[in-house]
Coordinates of C-alpha atoms and ligand atoms in Angstrom, one line a residue:
M20 CA -364.4 -180.9 54.8
A21 CA -363.8 -177.2 55.0
R22 CA -361.1 -175.8 52.7
A23 CA -357.9 -175.0 54.6
F24 CA -356.7 -171.5 55.2
N25 CA -353.7 -172.0 53.1
F26 CA -350.7 -169.7 53.4
S27 CA -348.3 -172.0 51.7
A28 CA -345.4 -170.3 49.8
G29 CA -345.8 -172.5 46.8
P30 CA -347.4 -174.6 45.6
S31 CA -350.2 -172.5 47.1
A32 CA -353.8 -171.7 47.1
L33 CA -355.7 -171.7 43.8
P34 CA -359.0 -169.9 43.2
E35 CA -361.9 -172.1 44.2
E36 CA -363.8 -171.1 41.1
V37 CA -360.9 -172.4 38.9
L38 CA -360.7 -175.7 40.8
K39 CA -364.4 -176.2 40.5
E40 CA -364.4 -175.5 36.7
A41 CA -361.5 -177.8 36.2
A42 CA -363.2 -180.5 38.2
A43 CA -366.3 -180.1 36.1
E44 CA -364.2 -180.5 32.9
M45 CA -362.2 -183.4 34.3
L46 CA -363.9 -186.3 32.5
D47 CA -365.0 -184.4 29.4
Y48 CA -363.4 -181.2 28.2
K49 CA -366.0 -179.3 26.1
G50 CA -367.4 -182.5 24.5
C51 CA -364.0 -184.0 23.6
G52 CA -364.8 -187.1 25.7
M53 CA -361.5 -186.8 27.6
S54 CA -359.7 -184.5 30.0
V55 CA -357.0 -182.0 28.9
M56 CA -354.5 -184.4 30.5
E57 CA -355.4 -187.1 28.0
M58 CA -355.4 -185.2 24.8
S59 CA -352.6 -184.7 22.2
H60 CA -350.7 -181.5 22.6
R61 CA -350.7 -181.3 18.8
S62 CA -354.6 -181.3 18.7
S63 CA -356.4 -178.1 17.7
T64 CA -358.3 -178.2 21.0
F65 CA -355.0 -177.9 23.0
Q66 CA -353.7 -175.3 20.5
S67 CA -356.6 -173.1 21.3
I68 CA -356.1 -173.6 25.1
L69 CA -352.4 -172.6 24.7
D70 CA -353.2 -169.6 22.4
D71 CA -355.9 -168.4 24.8
A72 CA -353.6 -168.7 27.8
E73 CA -350.9 -166.6 26.0
Q74 CA -353.3 -164.0 24.8
T75 CA -355.0 -163.6 28.2
L76 CA -351.6 -163.2 29.8
R77 CA -350.6 -160.6 27.2
R78 CA -353.7 -158.6 27.9
L79 CA -353.4 -158.9 31.7
M80 CA -349.8 -157.8 31.8
G81 CA -349.8 -155.5 28.8
I82 CA -346.9 -157.4 27.2
P83 CA -345.6 -155.5 24.2
D84 CA -345.5 -157.3 20.8
N85 CA -341.7 -157.4 20.7
Y86 CA -341.7 -159.8 23.7
R87 CA -342.0 -163.5 23.4
V88 CA -344.0 -165.6 25.9
M89 CA -342.8 -169.2 26.6
F90 CA -344.3 -171.8 28.9
L91 CA -341.3 -174.0 29.8
Q92 CA -340.6 -176.8 32.3
G93 CA -337.8 -177.3 34.7
G94 CA -339.1 -174.9 37.3
A95 CA -337.8 -171.4 38.0
T96 CA -334.5 -173.2 38.9
L97 CA -333.8 -174.2 35.3
Q98 CA -333.9 -170.5 34.4
F99 CA -330.9 -169.9 36.7
A100 CA -328.9 -171.6 33.9
C101 CA -331.0 -170.7 30.9
V102 CA -330.5 -167.0 31.5
P103 CA -326.7 -167.0 31.3
M104 CA -326.6 -169.6 28.6
N105 CA -328.8 -167.5 26.4
L106 CA -328.0 -164.0 27.3
M107 CA -324.3 -163.8 28.5
R108 CA -323.0 -162.8 25.1
G109 CA -320.0 -160.9 26.5
R110 CA -319.7 -163.6 29.3
H111 CA -320.2 -160.8 31.9
A112 CA -323.3 -160.1 33.9
G113 CA -324.1 -158.4 37.2
Y114 CA -326.2 -159.9 40.0
L115 CA -328.1 -158.2 42.9
V116 CA -328.1 -160.8 45.6
A117 CA -331.1 -160.3 47.9
G118 CA -331.7 -163.8 49.3
N119 CA -331.2 -167.5 48.7
W120 CA -332.9 -167.5 45.2
S121 CA -330.8 -164.8 43.7
K122 CA -327.7 -166.3 45.4
K123 CA -328.5 -169.6 43.7
A124 CA -329.0 -167.9 40.4
W125 CA -325.7 -166.1 40.8
Q126 CA -323.8 -169.3 41.7
E127 CA -325.3 -171.0 38.6
A128 CA -324.3 -168.1 36.4
C129 CA -320.7 -168.2 37.7
K130 CA -320.4 -171.5 35.8
Y131 CA -320.9 -169.9 32.4
G132 CA -319.0 -166.6 32.6
Q133 CA -318.1 -163.7 34.9
A134 CA -321.0 -163.0 37.2
D135 CA -320.3 -160.0 39.5
V136 CA -322.3 -159.4 42.7
L137 CA -323.2 -155.7 42.3
A138 CA -324.8 -155.5 45.7
T139 CA -325.9 -157.9 48.4
S140 CA -327.9 -157.8 51.6
E141 CA -326.3 -161.0 52.9
P142 CA -324.3 -159.2 55.7
T143 CA -327.7 -158.2 57.3
G144 CA -329.2 -161.6 57.0
F145 CA -331.1 -160.7 53.8
D146 CA -333.5 -158.6 55.8
R147 CA -333.7 -155.9 53.0
T148 CA -333.3 -155.5 49.3
P149 CA -329.8 -154.4 48.2
H150 CA -329.4 -151.3 46.0
L151 CA -327.1 -150.6 43.1
G152 CA -324.6 -147.9 44.2
G153 CA -324.6 -146.2 40.9
M154 CA -324.9 -146.8 37.2
P155 CA -323.6 -150.3 36.4
D156 CA -320.9 -151.0 33.8
Q157 CA -322.7 -150.5 30.5
S158 CA -320.9 -153.5 28.9
L159 CA -322.7 -156.0 31.2
D160 CA -324.9 -158.4 29.4
Y161 CA -327.7 -158.0 31.9
V162 CA -328.4 -157.1 35.5
Y163 CA -330.2 -159.8 37.4
L164 CA -332.5 -159.6 40.4
C165 CA -335.0 -161.7 42.2
Q166 CA -337.7 -159.1 42.7
N167 CA -339.4 -160.9 45.5
E168 CA -337.3 -163.1 47.7
T169 CA -339.9 -165.7 48.9
V170 CA -337.9 -167.0 51.9
Y171 CA -337.1 -163.7 53.6
G172 CA -340.2 -161.9 52.5
T173 CA -338.5 -159.0 50.8
M174 CA -339.4 -157.2 47.6
T175 CA -337.7 -154.7 45.4
R176 CA -340.4 -152.0 44.7
E177 CA -338.4 -149.7 42.5
L178 CA -336.5 -151.2 39.6
P179 CA -332.8 -150.1 39.5
D180 CA -331.7 -147.7 36.8
T181 CA -329.3 -149.8 34.7
G182 CA -329.1 -147.5 31.7
D183 CA -329.0 -149.6 28.6
V184 CA -328.2 -152.9 30.4
P185 CA -331.3 -155.1 30.3
I186 CA -332.9 -156.1 33.6
V187 CA -333.5 -159.8 34.1
A188 CA -335.9 -160.6 36.9
D189 CA -337.1 -163.7 38.7
V190 CA -340.6 -162.6 39.7
S191 CA -341.9 -166.1 40.7
S192 CA -343.5 -165.1 44.0
M193 CA -344.9 -161.7 42.8
F194 CA -346.0 -162.8 39.4
L195 CA -349.5 -161.4 38.7
S196 CA -349.6 -159.9 42.2
S197 CA -349.5 -156.4 40.8
P198 CA -349.0 -154.7 37.4
L199 CA -345.4 -154.7 36.1
P200 CA -343.8 -152.3 33.6
V201 CA -342.9 -155.1 31.2
E202 CA -341.1 -152.8 28.8
R203 CA -338.6 -152.0 31.6
Y204 CA -337.3 -155.5 31.6
G205 CA -335.3 -157.5 29.1
L206 CA -336.5 -160.8 30.5
I207 CA -339.0 -161.8 33.2
Y208 CA -339.6 -165.3 34.4
A209 CA -341.8 -166.9 37.0
G210 CA -342.5 -170.4 38.3
V211 CA -346.3 -170.4 38.2
Q212 CA -346.9 -172.3 41.4
K213 CA -347.5 -169.3 43.5
N214 CA -350.1 -167.1 41.8
A215 CA -350.7 -168.6 38.4
G216 CA -351.3 -172.3 38.5
P217 CA -350.1 -175.7 39.5
A218 CA -346.3 -176.4 39.7
G219 CA -344.7 -177.5 36.5
N220 CA -344.7 -174.5 34.2
T221 CA -342.3 -171.5 34.1
V222 CA -343.5 -168.5 32.2
V223 CA -340.6 -166.7 30.4
I224 CA -341.2 -163.3 28.8
C225 CA -338.2 -162.2 26.8
R226 CA -337.6 -159.3 24.5
D227 CA -337.0 -160.4 20.9
D228 CA -333.6 -158.8 20.5
L229 CA -332.2 -160.6 23.5
I230 CA -333.2 -163.9 22.1
G231 CA -331.3 -163.0 18.9
D232 CA -330.1 -165.7 16.6
G233 CA -329.6 -168.3 19.3
P234 CA -328.1 -168.9 22.8
A235 CA -325.0 -166.9 23.8
L236 CA -323.2 -170.1 24.5
G237 CA -324.0 -171.6 21.1
D238 CA -324.6 -175.2 20.3
I239 CA -323.4 -176.5 23.6
V240 CA -326.6 -175.3 25.2
P241 CA -329.1 -178.2 25.6
T242 CA -331.6 -177.9 22.8
Y243 CA -334.5 -177.6 25.2
M244 CA -332.9 -174.6 27.0
G245 CA -332.5 -172.4 23.9
Y246 CA -334.9 -169.5 23.9
K247 CA -334.6 -169.1 20.2
L248 CA -335.9 -172.6 19.5
Q249 CA -338.5 -172.5 22.3
A250 CA -339.9 -169.1 21.0
S251 CA -339.9 -170.3 17.4
K252 CA -341.9 -173.4 18.4
D253 CA -344.4 -171.4 20.5
S254 CA -343.8 -173.6 23.6
L255 CA -344.5 -176.8 21.6
Y256 CA -340.9 -178.0 20.8
N257 CA -341.6 -181.1 22.9
T258 CA -344.6 -182.2 25.0
P259 CA -345.4 -179.3 27.2
N260 CA -347.1 -179.5 30.6
A261 CA -350.4 -179.2 28.9
W262 CA -352.6 -179.6 32.1
G263 CA -350.6 -176.9 33.8
I264 CA -351.0 -174.5 30.8
Y265 CA -354.7 -175.2 30.8
M266 CA -354.9 -174.4 34.6
C267 CA -352.8 -171.2 34.1
G268 CA -355.2 -170.1 31.4
K269 CA -358.1 -170.5 33.8
V270 CA -356.3 -168.5 36.5
F271 CA -355.4 -165.7 34.0
H272 CA -359.1 -165.5 33.2
W273 CA -360.0 -165.5 36.9
I274 CA -357.7 -162.6 37.5
E275 CA -359.1 -160.7 34.6
E276 CA -362.7 -161.3 35.7
T277 CA -362.0 -160.3 39.3
G278 CA -360.5 -156.9 38.4
G279 CA -357.1 -157.5 36.8
L280 CA -353.7 -156.8 38.2
A281 CA -354.4 -153.4 39.8
A282 CA -357.2 -155.0 41.8
M283 CA -355.0 -157.9 42.8
E284 CA -352.3 -155.4 44.0
E285 CA -354.8 -153.5 46.1
R286 CA -356.3 -156.6 47.7
N287 CA -352.8 -158.2 48.3
W288 CA -351.4 -155.1 50.0
E289 CA -354.5 -154.9 52.1
K290 CA -354.1 -158.5 53.3
A291 CA -350.3 -158.2 53.9
N292 CA -350.6 -154.8 55.6
R293 CA -353.1 -156.1 58.1
L294 CA -350.6 -158.7 59.1
Y295 CA -347.6 -156.3 59.1
G296 CA -349.6 -153.8 61.2
Y297 CA -350.4 -156.4 63.8
I298 CA -346.9 -157.8 63.9
D299 CA -345.4 -154.2 64.3
G300 CA -347.7 -153.6 67.3
S301 CA -347.2 -157.0 68.9
S302 CA -345.1 -157.7 71.9
L303 CA -344.6 -161.3 71.0
F304 CA -344.1 -161.5 67.3
S305 CA -341.3 -159.6 65.5
P306 CA -341.1 -158.9 61.8
I307 CA -338.1 -160.3 59.8
A308 CA -338.0 -158.1 56.7
R309 CA -337.3 -154.4 57.1
P310 CA -340.4 -152.1 56.6
D311 CA -339.0 -150.5 53.4
S312 CA -338.3 -153.9 51.8
R313 CA -341.4 -155.8 52.7
S314 CA -343.0 -158.2 50.3
I315 CA -346.6 -157.9 49.0
A316 CA -346.9 -161.7 49.2
N317 CA -344.7 -163.3 51.8
V318 CA -345.1 -162.0 55.4
T319 CA -342.2 -163.3 57.6
F320 CA -342.1 -163.0 61.3
R321 CA -341.1 -164.9 64.4
C322 CA -341.6 -165.5 68.1
P323 CA -338.9 -164.9 70.7
T324 CA -337.8 -168.6 70.6
P325 CA -337.9 -171.4 68.0
E326 CA -339.9 -173.5 70.5
L327 CA -342.7 -170.9 70.5
D328 CA -342.5 -170.8 66.7
A329 CA -343.1 -174.5 66.6
E330 CA -345.9 -174.2 69.1
F331 CA -347.5 -171.5 67.0
V332 CA -347.3 -173.6 63.8
A333 CA -348.7 -176.7 65.5
G334 CA -351.6 -174.7 67.0
A335 CA -352.4 -173.1 63.7
A336 CA -353.0 -176.5 62.1
E337 CA -355.6 -177.2 64.8
R338 CA -357.5 -174.2 63.4
N339 CA -357.1 -175.3 59.8
I340 CA -354.5 -172.7 59.2
V341 CA -351.7 -174.3 57.2
G342 CA -348.4 -173.4 55.4
V343 CA -347.3 -170.9 58.0
K344 CA -344.0 -172.5 58.9
G345 CA -341.0 -170.5 57.8
H346 CA -338.6 -171.8 55.3
R347 CA -336.1 -174.3 56.8
I348 CA -333.1 -172.0 56.2
L349 CA -334.7 -169.1 58.1
G350 CA -337.1 -170.6 60.7
G351 CA -339.9 -168.5 62.2
M352 CA -343.2 -168.1 60.3
R353 CA -344.2 -167.0 56.8
A354 CA -347.8 -166.3 55.7
S355 CA -347.9 -166.1 51.9
C356 CA -351.0 -164.0 50.9
Y357 CA -351.1 -164.7 47.2
N358 CA -354.0 -163.7 45.0
A359 CA -356.2 -166.7 45.8
V360 CA -355.8 -166.4 49.6
P361 CA -359.1 -164.8 50.7
A362 CA -359.3 -162.0 53.2
K363 CA -361.2 -164.4 55.6
A364 CA -358.0 -166.5 55.8
V365 CA -356.1 -163.4 57.0
D366 CA -359.0 -162.8 59.5
A367 CA -358.5 -166.4 60.8
L368 CA -354.8 -166.0 61.1
L369 CA -355.1 -162.6 62.9
D370 CA -357.6 -164.1 65.4
Y371 CA -355.2 -166.9 66.1
M372 CA -352.2 -164.6 66.5
E373 CA -354.1 -162.5 69.0
D374 CA -355.2 -165.5 71.0
F375 CA -351.7 -166.9 70.9
E376 CA -350.2 -163.7 72.1
R377 CA -352.7 -163.4 74.9
A378 CA -352.0 -167.0 76.0
H379 CA -348.2 -166.3 76.0
A380 CA -348.2 -162.9 77.8
A381 CA -345.4 -164.1 80.0
D382 CA -343.1 -164.5 76.9
C383 CA -343.9 -161.0 75.6
R384 CA -341.2 -158.3 75.3
T385 CA -341.6 -155.7 77.9
D386 CA -340.0 -153.0 75.7
A387 CA -342.7 -153.2 73.0
Q388 CA -345.4 -150.7 72.7
Ligands
LIG402 C1 -338.3 -166.5 43.9 C2 -338.1 -168.0 43.6 N1 -337.3 -168.3 42.6 C3 -337.1 -169.6 42.3 C4 -337.7 -170.6 42.9 C5 -337.4 -172.1 42.5 O1 -338.6 -172.5 41.9 P1 -338.7 -174.0 41.3 O2 -338.9 -174.8 42.5 O3 -339.9 -173.8 40.4 O4 -337.5 -174.3 40.6 C6 -338.6 -170.3 44.0 C7 -339.3 -171.4 44.7 O5 -340.0 -171.2 45.6 C8 -338.8 -169.0 44.3 O6 -339.6 -168.6 45.3

C-alpha cells in the first residue's frame, strides 16, 4: 500500500524515516526488552530520552538558557487557560485576534482577568493578520497572538513591537517550520501534532522571570497547570506522554539531520509558493488568505461553489491525496505542507488541480487572467 499524499492540518504527516525507526524499536527499545510505551517514566532509559529531546530542541531553536522547556499534556487548548492563570499578574492582558484559535484563547482569558482585543481581523473574515496600531499599554501582563492561524491559513511574519510587554505566541502550526527569534518572546507554545510528533504533547518554552514564584492566580490554579511546578519537575511531575516525547525527540533529530530550521523554512516556502502561484493564476480556484498574510504551512483556497469543493475533495481521495478538505467553520480546501510533506506530494496535488480545472472549464471565472 502506497503512503498517502497527506495534507492533513494535524495530526499530520510524520517523516517516514522516523516512523520506520520507531517501528524497528517497537518491541525492543535498545535492548530493554520492551517498547518505550511500556517502560517506567522514572527509568534512566526514559530520562535519557527526555533529556535528549529537550537538548536537541534547544540546539535546533537556539533556546537561551534563561528559558524553560516543558512537555505538557492537554493540547494547545489547555494553554489557553494556563497562560492567563500563570502570567496575568496584573489581571490585564492584550490579545491580537487573527482567527478562531486566538479568539478561543482570548475568550478563555476573559474568565481570569481583563483581556483586551488590541486588534482583530474578524470584520474581514480573518483573511489577514491584524496589526497593533501603536505601542501597547506598557502595564499589560503580555500581548498574545496565534502566529499561524491554521484554519484560515494566515501567518504573522513580523512580530509586533510591544516594548517591554512580553509576547506570548501560540505557534502550533508553524512550530519548527522555520527559525524563530526565541529571545523576542516571553512564552512560546505549540501542540506538537503538526510538525513535531504525534498528538498528545504541547511544548511550552517560557522565560524564567515570567514563571516567577508561581502562578499569577495563586493556589487556585490546578497543580498540573502551574508552570513553576512543571518547570521544577522537568516535565515529570506526573506520568508524561512518554511515547510522544520519544517520537518528538526523533523528529527533532530528523530536522537537525536534514538541514535544521533554515532548510525547513526554504523547503516549506518552496512547497507553499508553488501552490499559491498556481492558485493565483487559476480561473477556478481562489485564495482565501491575503497575499501579505499567507501561511508557510496551511494553504487555503476554494472553488466557485461548495459543491465543486466537495467534488474536488472526493476526487483527490481517488488519487490518494488526503486531508485537503477545509476546516468545517470555513469550508473550501486547505493543503497543509508541513515539514514531513514531501515535494512529490505537492507535485501530485498540482497535477490534480490542473486536471480538475481543465475538466471544469465551464465553471471557470472569465475575469481571471
Ligand atoms: C494554532 C492552533 N492552536 C491551538 C490548537 C488546538 O490544539 P489542540 O487540539 O492540541 O488543543 C490548534 C489545533 O489545530 C491550532 O492549530
